[in-house]
Amino acid sequence: MSLLEFDEVDKYFGETHVLKDVDLDVEEGEVCVIIGPSGSGKSTLLRCANRLEEIQDGEIRLEGQSISAADADINRLRQRIGMVFQSFNLFPHKTARENVTLAPTKVKGLKKGDAERRADELLDRVGLGAQSNSYPNQLSGGQQQRVAIARALAMDPHVMLFDEVTSALDPELVGEVLDVMHDLAEEGMTMLVVTHEMGFAREVGDRIVLMADGKVVEDSPPEVFFENPKTDRGKQFLSKLL
Amino acid sequence: MAESYSEGRTGDGEYQEQFLNDTTLRRLGAAVAGLFTLGVGGFIAAIIFTQVDFELLVEIIHPQFVNAFLRVLGIVLVGSLLSVTAGVFVGLGRVSNTKFTNTVATAYVEFFRGTPLLFQLLVIYVGIPAFWPPGQFPISNWAIPTAIIGLTLNHAAYVGEAVRGGIDAVPEGQMEAARSLGMSYVQGMREVVLPQAWRNALAAIGNDQVILVKDTSLLTVIAIPELISAFRNVNSTTFDPWTPIILVAIAYLMITIPLGKIVNHLEARADWGGDRR
């Protein structure tokens, strides 16, 4: 049993078939990087993984439990799936620390003091120990995204989903976010990462999954994918990067 | 056309002074404001010194106007509290994905926003007791409950629309972030969306509550001794218009101006690191 399993997943937006029979298994401790042209369905796949989008056919399972079933206890399952968004989505009315403590106190019933101690630890870990009392609009994009990572980690997720988390950042701020993700990968976090950062994909990824037109078209280790892709679609994609 | 960039310039590259440049506009505005202040100030001074009968003023201020003022204030306090509270739920109903809830909330807003408050007051005041046999209606002073129910139902519709607008203005990603952390819809609404929607809606809600204060003037038709009826009382017995008019104006402003200050204070409090300046 893999940690996260996509089993013949089909997703439609109205008439548009955006995910076509997608099969993908993510193993524990693995960093699975999804790349592909825009509109290929990679972000949608990620959003289906914690049911921000409903799927129309197939099944998605986390540690053997169905996420997509009608009777799934989705609030409980989502606690094991951390998600970081392209546009950060920090809560603007709460400080960095309050952003991190909100879900642990409200959802897990953690005591305020315990949650705050843990939040300060996590903010330290992403290099923002000094900014814990700042509001999001007082932080740079890179800092906000690192708070968002700390916020997701505060629920002790078993897998982290990263949805183009550096795409909205100024170029000079991308590195600080990728560094945090790099550290997280080294600590053994299971990660499903949608990104356009090929350097990161190559260095940190255990697997490169190429999506095109709603399908997984290649699934290779990075050294294979970036040196000698197995499929024509992979070769085509790589040739456009250079 | 390149020439369009050099409009207003003379041949030697100096800017030409136009008739209505920034400085003259600013001075003109100040002059108009000054004249307006002088005119209104003079008018009010003229009223106070030529029209107001201070002996009468002292005579009517207590208990008549003080009582009317306190009555209005009480109705406003209860009506505000109830209409804002109910309005939040109307707003939540308006953004509900459940078709039934949404339809009911929409119909509610359409009705209470679409018919006059005066009509609604009469429906409650005359219509409800008609369900009982004549003389059997158990509530003896039905006018005050009518006032509170009417103002609440009517203004909950307006507050509801303000809250709906406030919720709509919160980016969808906020609820998604809350849900992705395992929070329920209710938790996401309460902890994340509503505090932001509240700030977005505050100005509109404050505006509506000022209107609620002024709407108490309609209560004169259901025989509540409020400020307008106090005026009419004095005016019909003394034929003095300006003495009671001044008192009515002061009484309303004593409620609406502090109300505006409270709204400003609430807005300033929801500043969250200064993104609203």
Short mmCIF file of C-alpha atoms in Angstrom, two decimals:
data_model
loop_
_atom_site.label_atom_id
_atom_site.label_comp_id
_atom_site.label_asym_id
_atom_site.label_seq_id
_atom_site.Cartn_x
_atom_site.Cartn_y
_atom_site.Cartn_z
CA MET A 1 0.00 0.00 0.00
CA SER A 2 1.35 3.35 -0.98
CA LEU A 3 0.82 6.42 1.15
CA LEU A 4 -1.23 8.26 -1.46
CA GLU A 5 -2.90 6.45 -4.32
CA PHE A 6 -4.72 7.81 -7.34
CA ASP A 7 -6.68 5.00 -8.91
CA GLU A 8 -8.06 5.62 -12.41
CA VAL A 9 -9.13 9.12 -11.49
CA ASP A 10 -11.39 11.03 -13.86
CA LYS A 11 -12.28 14.67 -13.37
CA TYR A 12 -14.47 16.91 -15.47
CA PHE A 13 -15.05 20.64 -15.35
CA GLY A 14 -18.45 20.70 -17.03
CA GLU A 15 -17.81 19.15 -20.44
CA THR A 16 -14.03 19.43 -20.20
CA HIS A 17 -12.26 16.20 -19.30
CA VAL A 18 -9.34 17.47 -17.22
CA LEU A 19 -8.06 14.25 -15.61
CA LYS A 20 -8.20 11.11 -17.72
CA ASP A 21 -7.78 7.81 -15.91
CA VAL A 22 -4.90 9.04 -13.81
CA ASP A 23 -3.01 6.36 -11.89
CA LEU A 24 -0.32 7.50 -9.50
CA ASP A 25 1.08 6.03 -6.30
CA VAL A 26 3.18 8.13 -3.96
CA GLU A 27 5.32 6.15 -1.53
CA GLU A 28 6.08 7.18 2.00
CA GLY A 29 9.08 9.53 2.19
CA GLU A 30 9.02 10.12 -1.52
CA VAL A 31 9.24 13.51 -3.22
CA CYS A 32 7.10 13.24 -6.31
CA VAL A 33 7.39 16.22 -8.63
CA ILE A 34 4.64 16.83 -11.17
CA ILE A 35 5.57 18.93 -14.16
CA GLY A 36 3.88 19.67 -17.43
CA PRO A 37 2.51 22.42 -19.60
CA SER A 38 -0.18 24.67 -18.16
CA GLY A 39 -3.65 23.21 -18.53
CA SER A 40 -2.31 19.69 -18.29
CA GLY A 41 -4.23 19.03 -15.06
CA LYS A 42 -1.37 18.96 -12.56
CA SER A 43 -2.84 21.51 -10.14
CA THR A 44 -6.26 19.90 -10.47
CA LEU A 45 -4.76 16.54 -9.57
CA LEU A 46 -3.22 18.07 -6.47
CA ARG A 47 -6.48 19.74 -5.46
CA CYS A 48 -8.32 16.45 -5.87
CA ALA A 49 -5.85 14.85 -3.46
CA ASN A 50 -7.42 16.71 -0.54
CA ARG A 51 -10.80 17.01 -2.16
CA LEU A 52 -10.82 20.71 -2.83
CA GLU A 53 -12.08 19.37 -6.15
CA GLU A 54 -14.46 16.42 -6.47
CA ILE A 55 -13.60 13.61 -8.86
CA GLN A 56 -16.20 11.96 -11.07
CA ASP A 57 -14.70 8.49 -11.35
CA GLY A 58 -11.98 6.38 -9.77
CA GLU A 59 -10.69 6.64 -6.22
CA ILE A 60 -8.07 8.50 -4.24
CA ARG A 61 -6.77 6.87 -1.07
CA LEU A 62 -4.58 8.10 1.75
CA GLU A 63 -2.97 5.27 3.73
CA GLY A 64 -5.63 2.96 2.36
CA GLN A 65 -8.58 5.17 3.33
CA SER A 66 -10.70 6.62 0.58
CA ILE A 67 -10.64 10.39 0.26
CA SER A 68 -13.05 10.49 -2.65
CA ALA A 69 -15.82 8.29 -1.19
CA ALA A 70 -19.09 10.09 -0.51
CA ASP A 71 -18.95 9.13 3.18
CA ALA A 72 -15.26 9.94 3.72
CA ASP A 73 -14.58 11.87 6.93
CA ILE A 74 -12.87 14.56 4.92
CA ASN A 75 -12.13 16.97 7.79
CA ARG A 76 -10.26 14.23 9.59
CA LEU A 77 -8.43 13.02 6.47
CA ARG A 78 -7.35 16.55 5.53
CA GLN A 79 -5.50 16.85 8.83
CA ARG A 80 -3.04 14.32 7.43
CA ILE A 81 -2.63 16.24 4.15
CA GLY A 82 -0.86 19.58 4.31
CA MET A 83 -1.34 21.96 1.42
CA VAL A 84 0.55 25.06 0.33
CA PHE A 85 -0.99 27.30 -2.33
CA GLN A 86 0.42 29.42 -5.10
CA SER A 87 -1.19 32.55 -3.63
CA PHE A 88 -0.19 31.70 0.01
CA ASN A 89 -3.76 32.21 1.30
CA LEU A 90 -2.53 33.27 4.71
CA PHE A 91 -5.25 34.61 6.99
CA PRO A 92 -4.70 38.40 6.80
CA HIS A 93 -6.47 39.12 10.10
CA LYS A 94 -4.12 36.89 12.05
CA THR A 95 -0.43 37.21 12.90
CA ALA A 96 2.07 34.67 11.61
CA ARG A 97 1.85 32.80 14.91
CA GLU A 98 -1.97 32.90 14.96
CA ASN A 99 -2.02 31.60 11.39
CA VAL A 100 -0.04 28.59 12.56
CA THR A 101 -1.97 27.96 15.80
CA LEU A 102 -5.51 28.39 14.45
CA ALA A 103 -6.11 24.89 13.09
CA PRO A 104 -4.28 22.98 15.84
CA THR A 105 -6.37 24.73 18.53
CA LYS A 106 -9.71 24.67 16.70
CA VAL A 107 -9.44 21.30 14.98
CA LYS A 108 -7.17 19.22 17.20
CA GLY A 109 -8.16 20.96 20.43
CA LEU A 110 -4.56 21.72 21.37
CA LYS A 111 -4.12 24.08 24.32
CA LYS A 112 -3.21 27.62 23.31
CA GLY A 113 0.16 27.57 25.09
CA ASP A 114 1.17 24.23 23.56
CA ALA A 115 0.07 25.34 20.11
CA GLU A 116 2.04 28.58 20.44
CA ARG A 117 5.19 26.78 21.52
CA ARG A 118 4.88 24.46 18.56
CA ALA A 119 4.14 27.40 16.23
CA ASP A 120 7.27 29.22 17.38
CA GLU A 121 9.30 26.06 16.75
CA LEU A 122 7.90 25.74 13.25
CA LEU A 123 8.37 29.43 12.46
CA ASP A 124 11.97 29.09 13.66
CA ARG A 125 12.40 26.12 11.39
CA VAL A 126 11.32 28.14 8.33
CA GLY A 127 13.57 31.00 9.46
CA LEU A 128 10.83 33.32 10.71
CA GLY A 129 11.20 33.08 14.47
CA ALA A 130 11.51 36.87 14.68
CA GLN A 131 8.39 37.54 12.60
CA SER A 132 5.86 35.58 14.63
CA ASN A 133 3.92 38.69 15.65
CA SER A 134 3.83 40.19 12.15
CA TYR A 135 0.67 40.28 10.08
CA PRO A 136 0.87 38.76 6.58
CA ASN A 137 0.82 42.15 4.86
CA GLN A 138 3.94 43.12 6.80
CA LEU A 139 5.83 40.16 5.32
CA SER A 140 7.40 39.65 1.91
CA GLY A 141 5.97 37.05 -0.46
CA GLY A 142 8.72 34.59 0.37
CA GLN A 143 8.16 35.06 4.10
CA GLN A 144 4.41 34.64 3.69
CA GLN A 145 4.90 31.41 1.79
CA ARG A 146 7.20 30.10 4.50
CA VAL A 147 4.57 30.93 7.14
CA ALA A 148 2.07 29.03 4.98
CA ILE A 149 4.39 26.00 5.03
CA ALA A 150 4.71 26.25 8.82
CA ARG A 151 0.92 26.51 9.07
CA ALA A 152 0.47 23.32 7.07
CA LEU A 153 3.16 21.50 9.09
CA ALA A 154 1.46 22.43 12.36
CA MET A 155 -1.17 19.75 11.74
CA ASP A 156 1.58 17.10 11.53
CA PRO A 157 0.57 15.98 8.04
CA HIS A 158 1.71 12.68 6.58
CA VAL A 159 1.97 14.16 3.12
CA MET A 160 2.46 17.72 1.87
CA LEU A 161 1.00 19.08 -1.35
CA PHE A 162 2.77 22.05 -2.95
CA ASP A 163 0.80 23.78 -5.70
CA GLU A 164 3.19 25.98 -7.71
CA VAL A 165 4.25 27.60 -4.48
CA THR A 166 6.97 29.78 -6.00
CA SER A 167 5.09 30.96 -9.08
CA ALA A 168 3.76 34.13 -7.44
CA LEU A 169 7.11 35.13 -5.96
CA ASP A 170 9.69 37.66 -7.10
CA PRO A 171 12.66 35.73 -8.52
CA GLU A 172 14.97 36.67 -5.66
CA LEU A 173 12.52 35.24 -3.10
CA VAL A 174 12.09 31.83 -4.76
CA GLY A 175 15.27 30.41 -3.24
CA GLU A 176 14.27 30.86 0.41
CA VAL A 177 11.04 28.90 -0.14
CA LEU A 178 12.75 26.12 -2.11
CA ASP A 179 15.36 25.85 0.67
CA VAL A 180 12.63 25.16 3.22
CA MET A 181 11.10 22.54 0.93
CA HIS A 182 14.52 21.01 0.40
CA ASP A 183 15.05 20.67 4.16
CA LEU A 184 11.61 19.18 4.53
CA ALA A 185 12.37 16.57 1.87
CA GLU A 186 15.60 15.67 3.61
CA GLU A 187 13.77 15.12 6.86
CA GLY A 188 11.76 12.47 5.05
CA MET A 189 8.47 14.26 4.43
CA THR A 190 6.33 12.74 1.71
CA MET A 191 5.78 15.47 -0.83
CA LEU A 192 3.73 15.91 -3.97
CA VAL A 193 5.04 18.99 -5.70
CA VAL A 194 3.63 20.78 -8.73
CA THR A 195 6.32 23.17 -9.94
CA HIS A 196 7.99 24.89 -12.85
CA GLU A 197 11.32 24.97 -11.02
CA MET A 198 13.27 22.36 -12.96
CA GLY A 199 16.43 22.81 -10.89
CA PHE A 200 14.47 21.94 -7.76
CA ALA A 201 12.71 19.03 -9.49
CA ARG A 202 16.01 17.58 -10.55
CA GLU A 203 17.79 18.03 -7.27
CA VAL A 204 15.09 17.19 -4.74
CA GLY A 205 12.64 15.02 -6.66
CA ASP A 206 12.73 11.24 -6.34
CA ARG A 207 10.36 10.95 -9.26
CA ILE A 208 9.37 13.22 -12.09
CA VAL A 209 5.81 12.81 -13.30
CA LEU A 210 5.08 14.54 -16.59
CA MET A 211 1.45 15.33 -17.26
CA ALA A 212 -0.07 16.40 -20.54
CA ASP A 213 -3.71 16.72 -21.56
CA GLY A 214 -4.97 15.29 -18.28
CA LYS A 215 -2.82 12.17 -18.43
CA VAL A 216 0.40 10.99 -16.84
CA VAL A 217 2.66 10.60 -19.85
CA GLU A 218 5.98 9.86 -18.20
CA ASP A 219 7.01 8.78 -14.72
CA SER A 220 10.78 8.51 -14.35
CA PRO A 221 13.56 9.17 -11.86
CA PRO A 222 15.00 12.66 -12.41
CA GLU A 223 18.33 11.45 -13.76
CA VAL A 224 16.46 9.50 -16.43
CA PHE A 225 13.91 12.20 -17.19
CA PHE A 226 16.36 15.07 -17.51
CA GLU A 227 19.10 13.09 -19.30
CA ASN A 228 17.23 10.72 -21.51
CA PRO A 229 13.45 10.79 -21.23
CA LYS A 230 11.69 7.54 -22.05
CA THR A 231 8.85 9.09 -24.01
CA ASP A 232 8.61 11.40 -26.99
CA ARG A 233 6.33 13.69 -24.99
CA GLY A 234 9.04 13.92 -22.35
CA LYS A 235 11.69 14.74 -24.96
CA GLN A 236 9.39 17.35 -26.48
CA PHE A 237 8.75 18.97 -23.09
CA LEU A 238 12.45 19.06 -22.25
CA SER A 239 13.40 20.53 -25.61
CA LYS A 240 11.09 23.47 -24.93
CA LEU A 241 12.76 24.14 -21.59
CA LEU A 242 16.17 24.66 -23.16
CA MET B 1 0.50 62.33 -31.80
CA ALA B 2 3.56 63.70 -30.20
CA GLU B 3 2.08 67.18 -29.91
CA SER B 4 -0.55 65.98 -27.46
CA TYR B 5 2.14 65.51 -24.82
CA SER B 6 3.22 69.11 -25.10
CA GLU B 7 -0.22 70.62 -24.79
CA GLY B 8 -0.29 73.45 -22.28
CA ARG B 9 3.31 74.32 -23.02
CA THR B 10 4.41 77.52 -24.55
CA GLY B 11 7.02 77.61 -27.24
CA ASP B 12 9.94 78.04 -24.88
CA GLY B 13 9.04 74.92 -22.85
CA GLU B 14 7.43 76.65 -19.83
CA TYR B 15 4.14 75.28 -18.52
CA GLN B 16 1.33 77.65 -19.29
CA GLU B 17 -0.87 78.66 -16.37
CA GLN B 18 -4.34 77.39 -17.22
CA PHE B 19 -7.40 79.03 -15.77
CA LEU B 20 -8.35 76.03 -13.61
CA ASN B 21 -5.02 74.70 -12.41
CA ASP B 22 -4.50 72.84 -9.13
CA THR B 23 -3.92 75.94 -7.05
CA THR B 24 -6.94 77.88 -8.28
CA LEU B 25 -9.11 74.77 -7.87
CA ARG B 26 -7.97 74.37 -4.28
CA ARG B 27 -8.65 78.05 -3.51
CA LEU B 28 -12.01 77.91 -5.25
CA GLY B 29 -13.00 74.88 -3.16
CA ALA B 30 -11.96 76.60 0.06
CA ALA B 31 -13.90 79.71 -0.93
CA VAL B 32 -17.08 77.72 -1.61
CA ALA B 33 -16.70 75.84 1.68
CA GLY B 34 -16.14 79.13 3.51
CA LEU B 35 -19.23 80.74 1.99
CA PHE B 36 -21.26 77.63 2.80
CA THR B 37 -20.11 77.68 6.44
CA LEU B 38 -20.88 81.37 6.75
CA GLY B 39 -24.34 80.91 5.20
CA VAL B 40 -25.33 77.92 7.30
CA GLY B 41 -23.74 79.32 10.44
CA GLY B 42 -25.52 82.61 9.94
CA PHE B 43 -28.81 80.85 9.33
CA ILE B 44 -28.48 78.79 12.48
CA ALA B 45 -27.43 81.86 14.49
CA ALA B 46 -30.40 83.76 13.11
CA ILE B 47 -32.73 80.93 14.16
CA ILE B 48 -31.27 80.70 17.64
CA PHE B 49 -31.37 84.45 18.28
CA THR B 50 -34.64 85.34 16.58
CA GLN B 51 -36.78 82.18 16.58
CA VAL B 52 -35.92 80.03 19.57
CA ASP B 53 -37.92 80.69 22.70
CA PHE B 54 -35.58 79.68 25.50
CA GLU B 55 -38.27 79.69 28.16
CA LEU B 56 -40.32 77.27 26.08
CA LEU B 57 -37.20 75.26 25.37
CA VAL B 58 -36.50 74.70 29.05
CA GLU B 59 -40.15 73.87 29.62
CA ILE B 60 -40.40 71.18 26.90
CA ILE B 61 -36.96 69.65 27.17
CA HIS B 62 -37.88 67.76 30.28
CA PRO B 63 -39.66 65.43 30.52
CA GLN B 64 -41.09 65.48 27.00
CA PHE B 65 -37.95 65.52 24.81
CA VAL B 66 -35.71 63.66 27.24
CA ASN B 67 -38.25 60.85 27.42
CA ALA B 68 -38.68 60.76 23.65
CA PHE B 69 -34.91 60.70 23.23
CA LEU B 70 -34.44 57.87 25.73
CA ARG B 71 -37.25 55.90 24.11
CA VAL B 72 -35.68 56.29 20.66
CA LEU B 73 -32.25 55.42 22.04
CA GLY B 74 -33.59 52.25 23.66
CA ILE B 75 -35.38 51.15 20.49
CA VAL B 76 -32.24 51.90 18.44
CA LEU B 77 -29.98 49.91 20.77
CA VAL B 78 -32.20 46.82 20.74
CA GLY B 79 -33.05 47.18 17.03
CA SER B 80 -29.38 47.60 16.07
CA LEU B 81 -28.23 44.62 18.07
CA LEU B 82 -30.98 42.38 16.71
CA SER B 83 -30.82 43.59 13.10
CA VAL B 84 -27.04 43.22 12.85
CA THR B 85 -27.15 39.77 14.43
CA ALA B 86 -30.02 38.63 12.21
CA GLY B 87 -28.36 40.30 9.22
CA VAL B 88 -25.25 38.12 9.59
CA PHE B 89 -27.47 35.04 9.31
CA VAL B 90 -29.34 36.52 6.34
CA GLY B 91 -25.96 37.13 4.68
CA LEU B 92 -24.87 33.55 5.42
CA GLY B 93 -28.12 32.34 3.89
CA ARG B 94 -27.49 34.44 0.80
CA VAL B 95 -24.09 32.78 0.20
CA SER B 96 -25.32 29.28 1.08
CA ASN B 97 -24.78 26.58 -1.54
CA THR B 98 -27.98 24.91 -0.37
CA LYS B 99 -30.61 25.96 -2.88
CA PHE B 100 -33.46 26.04 -0.38
CA THR B 101 -31.64 28.19 2.19
CA ASN B 102 -30.41 30.50 -0.53
CA THR B 103 -33.88 30.92 -2.02
CA VAL B 104 -35.47 31.66 1.36
CA ALA B 105 -32.79 34.24 2.22
CA THR B 106 -33.15 35.88 -1.18
CA ALA B 107 -36.94 36.04 -0.89
CA TYR B 108 -36.57 37.52 2.59
CA VAL B 109 -34.29 40.28 1.32
CA GLU B 110 -36.50 40.96 -1.70
CA PHE B 111 -39.58 41.38 0.48
CA PHE B 112 -38.18 43.45 3.31
CA ARG B 113 -36.06 45.61 1.05
CA GLY B 114 -38.79 45.86 -1.55
CA THR B 115 -41.65 47.14 0.62
CA PRO B 116 -41.63 50.31 2.72
CA LEU B 117 -40.80 50.07 6.39
CA LEU B 118 -43.95 52.08 7.12
CA PHE B 119 -46.01 49.36 5.42
CA GLN B 120 -44.21 46.63 7.38
CA LEU B 121 -44.83 48.47 10.64
CA LEU B 122 -48.54 48.72 9.87
CA VAL B 123 -48.73 45.03 8.95
CA ILE B 124 -47.24 44.09 12.31
CA TYR B 125 -49.09 46.72 14.33
CA VAL B 126 -52.56 46.16 12.87
CA GLY B 127 -52.25 42.81 11.13
CA ILE B 128 -50.92 40.58 13.90
CA PRO B 129 -53.51 41.49 16.59
CA ALA B 130 -56.26 40.74 14.02
CA PHE B 131 -55.58 37.02 14.54
CA TRP B 132 -57.18 37.34 17.95
CA PRO B 133 -60.86 38.14 18.58
CA PRO B 134 -61.39 41.90 19.08
CA GLY B 135 -59.99 43.02 22.43
CA GLN B 136 -58.38 39.65 23.17
CA PHE B 137 -54.82 40.40 21.94
CA PRO B 138 -52.69 39.63 25.01
CA ILE B 139 -49.97 42.29 24.59
CA SER B 140 -51.20 45.63 25.88
CA ASN B 141 -48.46 47.94 24.58
CA TRP B 142 -47.97 46.39 21.16
CA ALA B 143 -46.39 49.51 19.63
CA ILE B 144 -42.93 49.04 21.16
CA PRO B 145 -42.63 45.35 20.17
CA THR B 146 -43.90 46.35 16.72
CA ALA B 147 -41.16 48.96 16.45
CA ILE B 148 -38.41 46.53 17.41
CA ILE B 149 -39.70 43.69 15.24
CA GLY B 150 -40.24 45.98 12.26
CA LEU B 151 -36.87 47.72 12.45
CA THR B 152 -35.11 44.39 12.99
CA LEU B 153 -36.78 42.57 10.09
CA ASN B 154 -36.32 45.50 7.74
CA HIS B 155 -32.72 46.31 8.56
CA ALA B 156 -31.65 42.67 8.78
CA ALA B 157 -32.33 42.60 5.03
CA TYR B 158 -29.98 45.53 4.39
CA VAL B 159 -27.33 44.26 6.81
CA GLY B 160 -27.68 40.83 5.16
CA GLU B 161 -26.85 42.30 1.77
CA ALA B 162 -23.87 44.15 3.25
CA VAL B 163 -22.64 40.92 4.86
CA ARG B 164 -23.15 38.99 1.61
CA GLY B 165 -21.08 41.60 -0.22
CA GLY B 166 -18.44 41.36 2.49
CA ILE B 167 -18.29 37.57 2.22
CA ASP B 168 -18.14 37.68 -1.57
CA ALA B 169 -15.16 40.03 -1.34
CA VAL B 170 -13.13 37.51 0.70
CA PRO B 171 -10.98 35.50 -1.75
CA GLU B 172 -12.07 31.88 -2.21
CA GLY B 173 -8.57 30.77 -1.28
CA GLN B 174 -9.28 31.75 2.33
CA MET B 175 -11.97 29.11 2.78
CA GLU B 176 -9.86 26.62 0.80
CA ALA B 177 -6.90 27.21 3.11
CA ALA B 178 -9.12 26.74 6.17
CA ARG B 179 -10.66 23.55 4.78
CA SER B 180 -7.27 22.19 3.73
CA LEU B 181 -6.21 22.40 7.38
CA GLY B 182 -9.10 20.16 8.38
CA MET B 183 -11.47 22.90 9.51
CA SER B 184 -15.17 22.42 8.84
CA TYR B 185 -17.22 24.87 6.75
CA VAL B 186 -18.64 26.37 9.94
CA GLN B 187 -15.17 26.77 11.49
CA GLY B 188 -13.84 28.26 8.27
CA MET B 189 -16.70 30.74 8.14
CA ARG B 190 -16.44 31.69 11.79
CA GLU B 191 -12.67 31.90 12.16
CA VAL B 192 -11.52 32.95 8.71
CA VAL B 193 -14.18 34.29 6.35
CA LEU B 194 -16.56 36.20 8.63
CA PRO B 195 -13.93 38.31 10.44
CA GLN B 196 -12.73 39.52 7.03
CA ALA B 197 -16.26 39.87 5.66
CA TRP B 198 -17.18 41.89 8.74
CA ARG B 199 -14.43 44.37 8.03
CA ASN B 200 -15.43 44.56 4.38
CA ALA B 201 -19.06 45.15 5.35
CA LEU B 202 -18.52 47.53 8.28
CA ALA B 203 -18.95 50.78 6.36
CA ALA B 204 -22.15 49.57 4.70
CA ILE B 205 -23.53 48.21 7.99
CA GLY B 206 -22.72 51.48 9.76
CA ASN B 207 -24.47 53.38 7.02
CA ASP B 208 -27.55 51.22 7.42
CA GLN B 209 -27.59 51.63 11.18
CA VAL B 210 -27.59 55.41 10.80
CA ILE B 211 -30.63 54.99 8.57
CA LEU B 212 -32.20 52.80 11.27
CA VAL B 213 -31.84 55.66 13.75
CA LYS B 214 -33.64 58.01 11.39
CA ASP B 215 -36.26 55.36 10.57
CA THR B 216 -37.48 55.62 14.17
CA SER B 217 -39.22 58.81 12.99
CA LEU B 218 -41.75 56.54 11.25
CA LEU B 219 -42.79 55.18 14.64
CA THR B 220 -44.86 58.32 15.08
CA VAL B 221 -47.59 56.64 12.98
CA ILE B 222 -47.94 53.74 15.43
CA ALA B 223 -48.34 56.21 18.29
CA ILE B 224 -44.94 55.85 19.90
CA PRO B 225 -44.06 59.17 21.57
CA GLU B 226 -40.76 59.62 19.76
CA LEU B 227 -39.01 62.79 18.64
CA ILE B 228 -41.22 63.71 15.69
CA SER B 229 -44.39 63.31 17.73
CA ALA B 230 -42.80 65.41 20.49
CA PHE B 231 -42.24 68.11 17.89
CA ARG B 232 -45.79 67.91 16.63
CA ASN B 233 -47.11 68.04 20.16
CA VAL B 234 -45.25 71.21 21.01
CA ASN B 235 -45.84 72.81 17.63
CA SER B 236 -49.59 72.21 17.64
CA THR B 237 -50.06 73.75 21.07
CA THR B 238 -47.60 76.67 20.90
CA PHE B 239 -47.35 77.27 17.12
CA ASP B 240 -43.62 77.63 17.66
CA PRO B 241 -41.77 75.60 14.98
CA TRP B 242 -38.10 76.35 15.61
CA THR B 243 -37.76 75.65 19.32
CA PRO B 244 -38.80 71.99 19.01
CA ILE B 245 -37.05 71.60 15.62
CA ILE B 246 -33.71 72.49 17.21
CA LEU B 247 -34.28 69.90 19.94
CA VAL B 248 -35.22 67.21 17.40
CA ALA B 249 -32.05 67.90 15.38
CA ILE B 250 -29.84 67.79 18.47
CA ALA B 251 -31.45 64.56 19.67
CA TYR B 252 -30.94 62.68 16.37
CA LEU B 253 -27.37 63.93 16.01
CA MET B 254 -26.63 62.85 19.58
CA ILE B 255 -27.23 59.29 18.40
CA THR B 256 -25.97 59.32 14.80
CA ILE B 257 -22.65 61.13 15.37
CA PRO B 258 -21.43 58.77 18.14
CA LEU B 259 -22.65 55.85 16.01
CA GLY B 260 -20.40 57.04 13.18
CA LYS B 261 -17.50 57.28 15.63
CA ILE B 262 -18.10 53.73 16.83
CA VAL B 263 -18.02 52.47 13.23
CA ASN B 264 -14.78 54.37 12.56
CA HIS B 265 -13.29 52.89 15.70
CA LEU B 266 -14.29 49.36 14.69
CA GLU B 267 -12.81 49.91 11.24
CA ALA B 268 -9.55 51.18 12.67
CA ARG B 269 -9.38 48.20 15.00
CA ALA B 270 -9.63 45.76 12.07
CA ASP B 271 -6.42 47.12 10.62
CA TRP B 272 -4.27 43.96 10.77
CA GLY B 273 -0.86 45.39 10.21
CA GLY B 274 -1.88 48.49 8.33
CA ASP B 275 -3.05 47.36 4.89
CA ARG B 276 -6.03 49.69 5.07
CA ARG B 277 -4.29 53.01 4.93
#
